[in-house]
Amino acid sequence: MSVIRSVGLLACVWFIAGPQTAWAQRAQRTQHPVVFAHGLAGFDKLLVLDYFGDELGSFVGDACDELLELACNPFLNPGQKAFAAQVLAFHNSDVRGLDLASDIEGVLATTGAARVNLIGHSQGGIDARKAARVLAERRGRPVVDVLVSVSSPHRGSPVAKFVLDLNPTVTELANILAAVYGNIIYEAGNDGFAALKQLVYDDYDANDGVTTGAKAFNQNHPMDPRYASHYASLMTAQAGLDVSPVFLLVQKTVYDIDGDGYCVDDCDNDGAAGQGDGIRDERDDDGVVGISSQQMGPRLRYTENLLGLGAVTVDASLGPVTDLNAPGPAQMTSLSSVIDQDHLDVVGFGPDLFSERSFYAAIIQYISQNE
């Protein structure tokens, strides 16, 4: 048999047998489209890579709905509608959230849908709350149904404050580089300073005439059924040699987050709510965000299935965070159901053995059960 015929046969087997037999279990299709919101420095597609991609850079929301389609997610129902948003790579969530709301308006117009579901990674999970409120106030009703955050710094990131506290020249250079990069991949208007101030829990500069920070943002954009019907979160943390070499280098030579102590507000002035437990070199963060910052609403558990679709369920051992500025001690310190991956592993920036296709299909399955 020729090589060409062999490849063609394998492609047919993938299309026919893959979705139906080898990948027999697929996520139930959601009633409303799913919109993916990227994090800081993110994009929808950069050259051939999708931000929400698998190890090959293919969009995890792309269902296998075409003949001989290979770069797709076989765990999704062929009729699943999913879209990746693109907002300013560097700015605060008030600005990025407005941008996201405009993208969602485009999805509604294109699909004819009345509502959407949102999956936000990192800052994207914060932007999503802004977008949900904006859309609800525009239309006089909730437009977002289920909102799921992944690895989001709802109560700040010590990394943001660390960068802002560096030598002013270094911080300014970082801001310039961020703006240049952001302007190239999307459009002008990027502001690295505004982005970092958003990700510090308290108002970073009381003299700049602007109230910034996660605490104030949470007060203005809370979890509210008037804006979204259901909120939930998935959390990540990793330590040791499994951590991305970049994060590991930062942890060992520059700064390591102490992200699992309980305290109301930012009691150790590290930029995130809590005060740490005094031990930095442990699995209490994902390289960017401490576990004390990530829970919003109920904490979700992801159970990986190496041979098929994984499962996302509510962790009943911990109650939901109902006030983003006032989680309980267990919610800020417990590793229960925390996914053993770093901040970028869950969006395809490996290399690792984590299946992004199965993971996001499992989230979509959870969304379909809670719409």
Short mmCIF file of C-alpha atoms in Angstrom, two decimals, residues 92-94 123 126 129 153-157 160 164 193-206 208 210-221 266 271-273 325:
data_model
loop_
_atom_site.label_atom_id
_atom_site.label_comp_id
_atom_site.label_asym_id
_atom_site.label_seq_id
_atom_site.Cartn_x
_atom_site.Cartn_y
_atom_site.Cartn_z
CA ASN A 92 -6.74 46.43 33.42
CA SER A 93 -9.88 44.33 33.45
CA ASP A 94 -12.18 47.34 33.18
CA GLN A 123 -6.90 37.56 33.93
CA ILE A 126 -11.56 38.52 35.84
CA ARG A 129 -16.96 39.33 35.30
CA PRO A 153 -5.94 35.81 40.38
CA HIS A 154 -9.28 36.96 41.81
CA ARG A 155 -7.49 38.25 44.92
CA GLY A 156 -4.26 39.39 43.34
CA SER A 157 -0.86 38.02 42.34
CA ALA A 160 2.41 41.79 39.80
CA LEU A 164 5.91 47.07 40.09
CA PHE A 193 1.32 49.45 34.33
CA ALA A 194 -2.48 49.38 34.31
CA ALA A 195 -2.44 45.61 33.87
CA LEU A 196 -0.11 45.04 36.81
CA LYS A 197 -1.97 47.45 39.10
CA GLN A 198 -5.15 45.51 38.33
CA LEU A 199 -3.51 42.33 39.58
CA VAL A 200 -2.36 43.71 42.94
CA TYR A 201 -5.00 43.19 45.63
CA ASP A 202 -4.96 46.68 47.21
CA ASP A 203 -4.81 50.04 45.47
CA TYR A 204 -1.15 50.19 44.45
CA ASP A 205 -0.71 53.97 44.41
CA ALA A 206 -3.01 56.11 46.56
CA ASP A 208 -2.24 58.52 41.26
CA VAL A 210 -7.21 56.20 40.31
CA THR A 211 -8.40 53.39 42.57
CA THR A 212 -6.91 50.18 41.25
CA GLY A 213 -6.52 46.60 42.39
CA ALA A 214 -8.44 43.37 42.68
CA LYS A 215 -10.17 44.32 45.92
CA ALA A 216 -11.91 47.36 44.44
CA PHE A 217 -12.64 45.49 41.22
CA ASN A 218 -14.30 42.66 43.15
CA GLN A 219 -16.51 45.17 44.94
CA ASN A 220 -17.57 46.71 41.63
CA HIS A 221 -17.92 43.42 39.74
CA ASP A 266 -3.33 41.49 52.20
CA GLY A 271 0.15 41.90 46.55
CA ALA A 272 -2.38 39.13 47.18
CA ALA A 273 -4.99 38.56 49.86
CA ASN A 325 -12.96 39.54 49.14
#
